[in-house]
mmCIF file of C-alpha atoms and ligand atoms in Angstrom:
data_model
loop_
_atom_site.group_PDB
_atom_site.id
_atom_site.type_symbol
_atom_site.label_atom_id
_atom_site.label_comp_id
_atom_site.label_asym_id
_atom_site.label_seq_id
_atom_site.Cartn_x
_atom_site.Cartn_y
_atom_site.Cartn_z
ATOM 1 C CA MET N 1 0.017 -0.272 0.574
ATOM 2 C CA THR N 2 2.504 2.523 0.630
ATOM 3 C CA LYS N 3 4.785 1.362 -2.592
ATOM 4 C CA ARG N 4 1.906 3.235 -4.828
ATOM 5 C CA PRO N 5 2.373 6.351 -4.734
ATOM 6 C CA ARG N 6 6.164 6.686 -5.013
ATOM 7 C CA ILE N 7 5.110 4.090 -8.411
ATOM 8 C CA VAL N 8 3.373 6.662 -9.331
ATOM 9 C CA ALA N 9 5.845 9.031 -8.570
ATOM 10 C CA VAL N 10 8.463 7.087 -11.157
ATOM 11 C CA ALA N 11 6.192 6.957 -13.581
ATOM 12 C CA VAL N 12 5.597 11.206 -14.066
ATOM 13 C CA ALA N 13 8.892 10.965 -13.711
ATOM 14 C CA ALA N 14 9.508 8.566 -16.777
ATOM 15 C CA GLY N 15 7.023 10.608 -18.448
ATOM 16 C CA TRP N 16 9.020 13.911 -18.376
ATOM 17 C CA THR N 17 11.932 11.757 -19.162
ATOM 18 C CA LEU N 18 9.905 10.737 -22.223
ATOM 19 C CA ALA N 19 9.151 13.420 -23.139
ATOM 20 C CA LEU N 20 12.465 15.666 -22.912
ATOM 21 C CA PRO N 21 13.917 14.791 -26.514
ATOM 22 C CA ALA N 22 11.150 16.827 -28.132
ATOM 23 C CA PHE N 23 12.642 19.670 -26.036
ATOM 24 C CA ALA N 24 15.806 19.234 -27.509
ATOM 25 C CA GLN N 25 18.394 21.776 -28.404
ATOM 26 C CA THR N 26 20.881 21.767 -31.351
ATOM 27 C CA THR N 27 23.494 23.609 -31.300
ATOM 28 C CA TRP N 28 25.018 24.915 -34.037
ATOM 29 C CA ASP N 29 28.487 26.480 -35.243
ATOM 30 C CA MET N 30 28.529 29.132 -38.149
ATOM 31 C CA ALA N 31 32.289 30.037 -39.298
ATOM 32 C CA THR N 32 31.731 33.381 -41.065
ATOM 33 C CA PRO N 33 35.248 35.432 -42.734
ATOM 34 C CA TYR N 34 33.587 38.909 -41.590
ATOM 35 C CA PRO N 35 34.210 41.315 -38.651
ATOM 36 C CA ASP N 36 30.846 41.920 -36.076
ATOM 37 C CA ALA N 37 31.674 45.230 -37.277
ATOM 38 C CA GLU N 38 30.761 44.911 -40.544
ATOM 39 C CA PHE N 39 26.737 44.704 -41.529
ATOM 40 C CA HIS N 40 26.864 40.838 -43.293
ATOM 41 C CA THR N 41 27.842 39.803 -39.574
ATOM 42 C CA GLN N 42 25.227 41.946 -38.451
ATOM 43 C CA ASN N 43 22.866 40.012 -40.024
ATOM 44 C CA VAL N 44 24.205 36.984 -40.088
ATOM 45 C CA ARG N 45 23.602 37.629 -36.349
ATOM 46 C CA LEU N 46 19.736 38.760 -36.914
ATOM 47 C CA PHE N 47 19.721 35.359 -39.183
ATOM 48 C CA VAL N 48 20.614 33.234 -35.760
ATOM 49 C CA GLU N 49 17.875 35.503 -33.831
ATOM 50 C CA ASP N 50 15.278 34.399 -35.890
ATOM 51 C CA VAL N 51 16.556 31.247 -36.384
ATOM 52 C CA ALA N 52 16.176 31.292 -32.616
ATOM 53 C CA GLU N 53 13.000 32.449 -31.751
ATOM 54 C CA ALA N 54 11.414 30.381 -34.244
ATOM 55 C CA THR N 55 12.320 27.279 -33.599
ATOM 56 C CA ASP N 56 11.709 28.564 -29.248
ATOM 57 C CA GLY N 57 15.710 28.018 -28.709
ATOM 58 C CA GLU N 58 16.062 24.643 -30.029
ATOM 59 C CA LEU N 59 18.111 25.312 -32.608
ATOM 60 C CA GLN N 60 20.742 27.635 -31.395
ATOM 61 C CA ILE N 61 23.550 28.921 -33.865
ATOM 62 C CA THR N 62 26.760 30.384 -32.309
ATOM 63 C CA VAL N 63 28.177 32.299 -34.513
ATOM 64 C CA HIS N 64 31.853 32.528 -34.938
ATOM 65 C CA SER N 65 33.124 36.025 -37.325
ATOM 66 C CA GLY N 66 36.233 37.211 -38.459
ATOM 67 C CA GLN N 67 37.822 33.941 -38.900
ATOM 68 C CA SER N 68 37.729 33.378 -35.556
ATOM 69 C CA LEU N 69 36.897 29.208 -36.577
ATOM 70 C CA PHE N 70 38.069 28.204 -39.748
ATOM 71 C CA LYS N 71 40.187 31.176 -42.268
ATOM 72 C CA HIS N 72 38.562 32.258 -44.598
ATOM 73 C CA PRO N 73 39.685 30.074 -47.315
ATOM 74 C CA GLU N 74 38.504 27.022 -45.830
ATOM 75 C CA ILE N 75 35.237 27.618 -44.583
ATOM 76 C CA LYS N 76 33.880 26.424 -48.542
ATOM 77 C CA ARG N 77 35.782 23.322 -47.178
ATOM 78 C CA SER N 78 35.068 22.771 -43.840
ATOM 79 C CA VAL N 79 30.660 23.448 -44.389
ATOM 80 C CA GLN N 80 31.271 21.006 -47.219
ATOM 81 C CA ASN N 81 33.407 17.677 -44.978
ATOM 82 C CA GLN N 82 30.917 19.002 -42.040
ATOM 83 C CA LEU N 83 33.186 20.257 -40.413
ATOM 84 C CA VAL N 84 30.867 22.538 -39.752
ATOM 85 C CA PRO N 85 27.344 22.942 -40.403
ATOM 86 C CA ILE N 86 26.729 26.447 -41.691
ATOM 87 C CA GLY N 87 28.708 29.207 -42.592
ATOM 88 C CA GLU N 88 30.048 32.052 -44.782
ATOM 89 C CA VAL N 89 31.841 33.419 -47.595
ATOM 90 C CA LEU N 90 32.640 35.683 -50.350
ATOM 91 C CA MET N 91 30.617 33.845 -53.422
ATOM 92 C CA ALA N 92 33.825 34.457 -56.617
ATOM 93 C CA ASN N 93 36.118 33.524 -54.139
ATOM 94 C CA LEU N 94 35.116 29.862 -55.798
ATOM 95 C CA PHE N 95 36.082 31.878 -58.954
ATOM 96 C CA ASN N 96 39.221 28.793 -58.713
ATOM 97 C CA GLU N 97 36.973 26.076 -58.054
ATOM 98 C CA ASP N 98 33.905 27.064 -60.733
ATOM 99 C CA PRO N 99 34.605 30.758 -62.771
ATOM 100 C CA ILE N 100 30.521 31.288 -62.591
ATOM 101 C CA PHE N 101 31.288 31.390 -59.547
ATOM 102 C CA GLY N 102 33.135 35.043 -60.421
ATOM 103 C CA ALA N 103 30.149 36.570 -62.110
ATOM 104 C CA ASP N 104 30.055 39.614 -59.702
ATOM 105 C CA ASN N 105 33.533 40.230 -59.671
ATOM 106 C CA ILE N 106 33.889 40.877 -63.327
ATOM 107 C CA PRO N 107 35.109 45.398 -62.911
ATOM 108 C CA PHE N 108 32.130 47.630 -64.536
ATOM 109 C CA VAL N 109 29.677 44.838 -65.476
ATOM 110 C CA ALA N 110 27.163 45.380 -62.772
ATOM 111 C CA THR N 111 27.798 48.900 -61.522
ATOM 112 C CA ASP N 112 24.168 49.040 -59.587
ATOM 113 C CA TYR N 113 21.592 47.614 -57.135
ATOM 114 C CA ASP N 114 19.392 46.864 -59.693
ATOM 115 C CA SER N 115 21.666 45.343 -62.581
ATOM 116 C CA ALA N 116 23.451 43.460 -59.552
ATOM 117 C CA GLU N 117 20.434 42.122 -59.402
ATOM 118 C CA ALA N 118 19.543 40.956 -62.553
ATOM 119 C CA LEU N 119 22.793 39.442 -62.781
ATOM 120 C CA TRP N 120 21.836 37.242 -59.566
ATOM 121 C CA GLU N 121 18.462 35.940 -61.218
ATOM 122 C CA THR N 122 20.701 34.646 -63.750
ATOM 123 C CA GLN N 123 23.686 33.212 -61.989
ATOM 124 C CA ARG N 124 21.350 31.640 -58.466
ATOM 125 C CA PRO N 125 20.540 28.824 -60.809
ATOM 126 C CA MET N 126 24.236 27.821 -61.462
ATOM 127 C CA VAL N 127 26.106 28.728 -58.151
ATOM 128 C CA GLU N 128 22.077 26.120 -56.596
ATOM 129 C CA GLU N 129 23.355 23.735 -59.088
ATOM 130 C CA ARG N 130 27.498 23.677 -58.586
ATOM 131 C CA LEU N 131 26.511 23.879 -54.702
ATOM 132 C CA ALA N 132 24.718 21.170 -54.481
ATOM 133 C CA ASP N 133 27.418 18.646 -56.557
ATOM 134 C CA ASP N 134 29.244 19.381 -53.129
ATOM 135 C CA GLY N 135 26.400 18.650 -50.712
ATOM 136 C CA ILE N 136 26.187 22.391 -50.244
ATOM 137 C CA ILE N 137 22.500 24.653 -50.085
ATOM 138 C CA LEU N 138 22.862 27.921 -50.453
ATOM 139 C CA LEU N 139 20.541 29.995 -48.426
ATOM 140 C CA TYR N 140 20.745 33.723 -49.096
ATOM 141 C CA THR N 141 22.862 36.008 -51.000
ATOM 142 C CA VAL N 142 24.454 40.000 -49.554
ATOM 143 C CA PRO N 143 26.212 42.286 -51.682
ATOM 144 C CA TRP N 144 28.727 44.661 -50.646
ATOM 145 C CA PRO N 145 28.247 48.480 -52.118
ATOM 146 C CA GLY N 146 30.074 49.097 -54.717
ATOM 147 C CA GLN N 147 33.993 48.830 -55.075
ATOM 148 C CA GLY N 148 36.379 51.163 -55.107
ATOM 149 C CA PHE N 149 40.091 52.059 -54.444
ATOM 150 C CA TYR N 150 41.721 53.348 -52.439
ATOM 151 C CA THR N 151 45.580 55.351 -52.311
ATOM 152 C CA ASN N 152 48.579 57.555 -51.235
ATOM 153 C CA ASP N 153 48.617 60.000 -53.959
ATOM 154 C CA GLU N 154 46.123 60.918 -56.398
ATOM 155 C CA ILE N 155 45.916 58.938 -59.445
ATOM 156 C CA ALA N 156 45.190 60.708 -62.553
ATOM 157 C CA SER N 157 45.318 57.227 -65.138
ATOM 158 C CA VAL N 158 46.419 53.610 -64.371
ATOM 159 C CA GLU N 159 50.409 54.292 -64.904
ATOM 160 C CA ASP N 160 50.050 56.128 -61.492
ATOM 161 C CA LEU N 161 49.496 52.681 -59.823
ATOM 162 C CA ASN N 162 52.248 50.997 -61.575
ATOM 163 C CA ASN N 163 54.199 48.751 -59.332
ATOM 164 C CA ALA N 164 52.117 49.774 -56.343
ATOM 165 C CA SER N 165 51.829 46.635 -54.236
ATOM 166 C CA PHE N 166 47.645 46.224 -54.103
ATOM 167 C CA ARG N 167 45.600 44.290 -51.506
ATOM 168 C CA THR N 168 43.338 42.515 -52.800
ATOM 169 C CA TYR N 169 40.828 39.791 -52.304
ATOM 170 C CA ASN N 170 41.229 36.414 -54.220
ATOM 171 C CA ALA N 171 41.839 35.361 -58.085
ATOM 172 C CA THR N 172 40.261 37.494 -59.829
ATOM 173 C CA THR N 173 41.137 41.333 -57.913
ATOM 174 C CA SER N 174 44.061 39.783 -58.487
ATOM 175 C CA ARG N 175 44.166 39.809 -62.037
ATOM 176 C CA MET N 176 42.025 43.112 -62.387
ATOM 177 C CA ALA N 177 45.557 44.298 -60.526
ATOM 178 C CA GLU N 178 48.403 42.399 -62.387
ATOM 179 C CA LEU N 179 46.297 44.541 -65.380
ATOM 180 C CA LEU N 180 46.546 47.518 -63.497
ATOM 181 C CA GLY N 181 50.236 46.965 -63.662
ATOM 182 C CA ALA N 182 50.262 47.020 -59.978
ATOM 183 C CA VAL N 183 51.234 44.257 -57.468
ATOM 184 C CA PRO N 184 48.788 41.919 -56.527
ATOM 185 C CA THR N 185 49.011 40.616 -52.407
ATOM 186 C CA THR N 186 46.484 39.055 -51.354
ATOM 187 C CA VAL N 187 45.128 40.078 -47.980
ATOM 188 C CA GLU N 188 42.005 38.778 -45.680
ATOM 189 C CA ALA N 189 39.638 41.547 -44.932
ATOM 190 C CA VAL N 190 40.366 41.465 -40.931
ATOM 191 C CA GLU N 191 44.279 41.736 -41.775
ATOM 192 C CA ILE N 192 43.733 45.141 -43.749
ATOM 193 C CA PRO N 193 45.401 47.662 -41.027
ATOM 194 C CA GLN N 194 48.057 45.158 -40.113
ATOM 195 C CA ALA N 195 48.260 45.351 -43.731
ATOM 196 C CA PHE N 196 49.300 48.386 -44.232
ATOM 197 C CA SER N 197 50.951 49.474 -41.711
ATOM 198 C CA THR N 198 53.802 46.499 -41.691
ATOM 199 C CA GLY N 199 54.519 48.425 -45.592
ATOM 200 C CA VAL N 200 53.010 45.085 -47.096
ATOM 201 C CA VAL N 201 50.339 46.780 -49.536
ATOM 202 C CA GLU N 202 50.259 50.738 -49.470
ATOM 203 C CA ALA N 203 46.848 50.697 -51.803
ATOM 204 C CA MET N 204 43.643 48.243 -51.868
ATOM 205 C CA VAL N 205 40.185 47.655 -53.816
ATOM 206 C CA THR N 206 37.254 47.311 -51.240
ATOM 207 C CA SER N 207 34.067 48.915 -50.420
ATOM 208 C CA ALA N 208 33.013 52.405 -48.389
ATOM 209 C CA ALA N 209 32.120 49.821 -45.641
ATOM 210 C CA THR N 210 35.432 48.295 -45.304
ATOM 211 C CA GLY N 211 37.391 51.359 -46.240
ATOM 212 C CA VAL N 212 35.188 52.132 -42.977
ATOM 213 C CA ARG N 213 35.856 49.421 -40.626
ATOM 214 C CA THR N 214 38.868 49.341 -41.216
ATOM 215 C CA LYS N 215 39.697 53.761 -40.917
ATOM 216 C CA ALA N 216 40.887 54.141 -44.145
ATOM 217 C CA TRP N 217 41.618 57.497 -44.024
ATOM 218 C CA ASP N 218 45.032 55.982 -40.974
ATOM 219 C CA PHE N 219 46.689 54.883 -44.061
ATOM 220 C CA THR N 220 45.773 56.320 -47.380
ATOM 221 C CA ASN N 221 44.123 59.326 -48.496
ATOM 222 C CA HIS N 222 43.017 59.133 -51.419
ATOM 223 C CA PHE N 223 38.886 57.171 -52.536
ATOM 224 C CA TYR N 224 37.481 56.846 -55.296
ATOM 225 C CA ASP N 225 34.134 56.034 -56.287
ATOM 226 C CA LEU N 226 34.298 53.781 -58.842
ATOM 227 C CA TYR N 227 31.733 51.373 -57.837
ATOM 228 C CA ALA N 228 33.179 49.138 -61.043
ATOM 229 C CA TRP N 229 31.045 45.970 -59.473
ATOM 230 C CA LEU N 230 29.014 44.793 -56.222
ATOM 231 C CA PRO N 231 30.617 41.043 -54.449
ATOM 232 C CA LYS N 232 27.983 39.448 -52.411
ATOM 233 C CA ASN N 233 28.712 37.430 -49.645
ATOM 234 C CA MET N 234 26.715 33.928 -49.802
ATOM 235 C CA VAL N 235 26.134 31.851 -46.360
ATOM 236 C CA ILE N 236 25.414 27.940 -47.222
ATOM 237 C CA VAL N 237 24.577 25.367 -44.969
ATOM 238 C CA ASN N 238 25.884 21.231 -45.546
ATOM 239 C CA GLU N 239 22.793 19.661 -47.509
ATOM 240 C CA ARG N 240 23.473 16.250 -44.285
ATOM 241 C CA ALA N 241 23.358 18.392 -41.470
ATOM 242 C CA PHE N 242 19.969 20.026 -42.417
ATOM 243 C CA GLN N 243 18.487 17.731 -43.663
ATOM 244 C CA ALA N 244 19.339 15.916 -40.555
ATOM 245 C CA LEU N 245 16.690 18.963 -38.761
ATOM 246 C CA PRO N 246 13.319 18.312 -38.159
ATOM 247 C CA GLU N 247 11.288 20.212 -40.853
ATOM 248 C CA ASP N 248 10.417 22.510 -38.766
ATOM 249 C CA GLN N 249 13.295 23.463 -37.968
ATOM 250 C CA GLN N 250 14.495 23.513 -41.923
ATOM 251 C CA THR N 251 11.279 25.395 -42.242
ATOM 252 C CA ALA N 252 12.724 28.382 -39.629
ATOM 253 C CA ILE N 253 15.897 28.428 -41.535
ATOM 254 C CA LEU N 254 15.092 29.502 -45.096
ATOM 255 C CA GLU N 255 12.391 31.840 -43.552
ATOM 256 C CA ALA N 256 15.419 33.778 -41.836
ATOM 257 C CA ALA N 257 17.020 33.399 -44.529
ATOM 258 C CA ALA N 258 14.368 34.277 -46.953
ATOM 259 C CA ALA N 259 14.093 37.821 -44.627
ATOM 260 C CA ALA N 260 17.754 37.609 -43.734
ATOM 261 C CA GLU N 261 18.109 37.760 -48.136
ATOM 262 C CA GLU N 262 15.908 40.587 -48.204
ATOM 263 C CA ARG N 263 17.276 43.102 -45.167
ATOM 264 C CA GLY N 264 20.126 42.610 -46.116
ATOM 265 C CA TRP N 265 20.548 44.064 -48.875
ATOM 266 C CA GLN N 266 18.630 46.833 -48.372
ATOM 267 C CA MET N 267 21.024 47.570 -45.239
ATOM 268 C CA SER N 268 23.932 47.637 -48.379
ATOM 269 C CA GLN N 269 22.379 50.073 -49.602
ATOM 270 C CA GLU N 270 22.162 52.105 -47.115
ATOM 271 C CA VAL N 271 25.790 51.068 -45.551
ATOM 272 C CA SER N 272 27.148 52.017 -49.306
ATOM 273 C CA ALA N 273 25.202 55.317 -48.754
ATOM 274 C CA SER N 274 26.107 56.481 -45.130
ATOM 275 C CA THR N 275 30.019 54.955 -45.454
ATOM 276 C CA VAL N 276 31.088 57.095 -48.531
ATOM 277 C CA GLU N 277 29.810 60.362 -46.414
ATOM 278 C CA GLU N 278 31.566 59.132 -43.595
ATOM 279 C CA LEU N 279 34.963 58.374 -45.936
ATOM 280 C CA GLY N 280 34.452 62.423 -47.093
ATOM 281 C CA GLN N 281 35.114 63.513 -43.924
ATOM 282 C CA ASN N 282 37.909 61.809 -43.499
ATOM 283 C CA MET N 283 39.770 61.543 -46.553
ATOM 284 C CA THR N 284 39.509 63.020 -49.853
ATOM 285 C CA VAL N 285 36.559 60.996 -51.872
ATOM 286 C CA HIS N 286 37.531 61.035 -55.885
ATOM 287 C CA GLU N 287 34.927 60.109 -58.559
ATOM 288 C CA ALA N 288 36.917 58.966 -61.457
ATOM 289 C CA ASP N 289 37.986 61.314 -63.731
ATOM 290 C CA ASP N 290 36.208 59.765 -67.351
ATOM 291 C CA ALA N 291 40.547 59.423 -68.513
ATOM 292 C CA LEU N 292 40.655 57.555 -65.264
ATOM 293 C CA ARG N 293 36.805 55.222 -65.932
ATOM 294 C CA THR N 294 37.968 54.834 -69.936
ATOM 295 C CA GLU N 295 40.461 52.589 -68.841
ATOM 296 C CA LEU N 296 39.556 51.250 -65.959
ATOM 297 C CA GLU N 297 36.743 49.739 -68.088
ATOM 298 C CA ALA N 298 38.957 48.348 -71.300
ATOM 299 C CA ILE N 299 40.926 46.534 -68.051
ATOM 300 C CA GLY N 300 37.258 45.458 -67.190
ATOM 301 C CA GLN N 301 36.623 44.495 -70.767
ATOM 302 C CA THR N 302 39.480 42.367 -70.846
ATOM 303 C CA MET N 303 38.865 40.566 -68.178
ATOM 304 C CA ALA N 304 34.797 39.661 -68.616
ATOM 305 C CA ALA N 305 36.509 38.692 -72.478
ATOM 306 C CA GLU N 306 39.018 36.258 -70.144
ATOM 307 C CA TRP N 307 35.726 34.941 -68.024
ATOM 308 C CA ALA N 308 32.991 34.683 -71.490
ATOM 309 C CA GLU N 309 35.901 32.382 -72.676
ATOM 310 C CA GLN N 310 36.146 30.582 -69.422
ATOM 311 C CA THR N 311 32.655 29.749 -69.016
ATOM 312 C CA GLY N 312 31.280 29.417 -72.146
ATOM 313 C CA GLU N 313 27.189 29.461 -72.563
ATOM 314 C CA ASP N 314 26.879 30.052 -68.863
ATOM 315 C CA GLY N 315 28.585 33.032 -68.210
ATOM 316 C CA GLN N 316 27.094 34.493 -71.546
ATOM 317 C CA ARG N 317 23.710 34.438 -70.164
ATOM 318 C CA ILE N 318 24.461 36.330 -66.947
ATOM 319 C CA LEU N 319 26.062 39.201 -69.350
ATOM 320 C CA ASP N 320 23.787 39.061 -71.380
ATOM 321 C CA SER N 321 20.945 39.238 -68.392
ATOM 322 C CA ILE N 322 22.496 42.319 -67.780
ATOM 323 C CA ASN N 323 22.330 44.475 -70.619
HETATM 324 N N1 LIG T 1 34.909 44.277 -48.276
HETATM 325 C C1 LIG T 1 35.077 42.924 -48.265
HETATM 326 C C2 LIG T 1 34.800 41.975 -49.662
HETATM 327 C C3 LIG T 1 34.400 43.637 -50.873
HETATM 328 C C4 LIG T 1 34.614 44.460 -49.888
HETATM 329 O O1 LIG T 1 33.889 45.013 -50.003
HETATM 330 C C5 LIG T 1 37.244 42.318 -48.752
HETATM 331 O O2 LIG T 1 37.435 43.656 -48.696
HETATM 332 O O3 LIG T 1 38.104 41.993 -48.160
#
């Protein structure tokens, strides 16, 4: 008789234990290349907050920003090999795997948000297909603001960059530097200030956003607001890791990703305007004059022709989508 209530108590406790797995928490790590101060990273943090909220905290994603988990060149492969389930990379950095990834990195092909969007619409299924071959799902993509040059001295023509040690961030930007007659050195965004302070580079290509984040006025004097191209970051997930999640969590990720893509394109445009203004308060901002622009556009045409040759019909379809 005295034992009865005890058995009931045990049964209740067992019931609780059995119910636990339904509330179990999954924690994912996420590898990103850029520091917290960049709007891309801020957008990533909003994305993971949305996922946590939509899953009632059952799926928590811990963001490791600024290459703190994996170096930028290792992030895609780490996602592919499931060393980390989710990550962010600059899409064009995968150019060496397939030049289609580099469509948004060719100078003077897509130079505003509308043409960047048109380019992306055509490029997207091609990128998704190539990532799928590697067991990766594309979640969302957000462009950087337009790319320009930072220099110490004023430049009147491409000749003024002859032999300059020029900071680039991937194969395509290095090819451009070569065509400029400069000497390319690839430096990750997190290492820019150090590369200048140690004299490794004396000029660079990047956006106004990254210029402000690195306080480019501490080590250069002139910004050429060329808006030459808008390279995109992409957030990718390992397909098996994704499929292993309960369906409602998969839906939560996809919905948060769609929201992050829309928010990110807007953030990019806002940051573009505000950072050019901030640069203007701290250094000289130039629109390239016609002579310089003509020279640079010729380099863009050379690169577009090289790229079209490498990418064949797919590449031509992307180029045609902008004109
Ligand atoms: N910032 C990143 C990529 C493009 C940009 O605007 C960088 O400079 O590395």
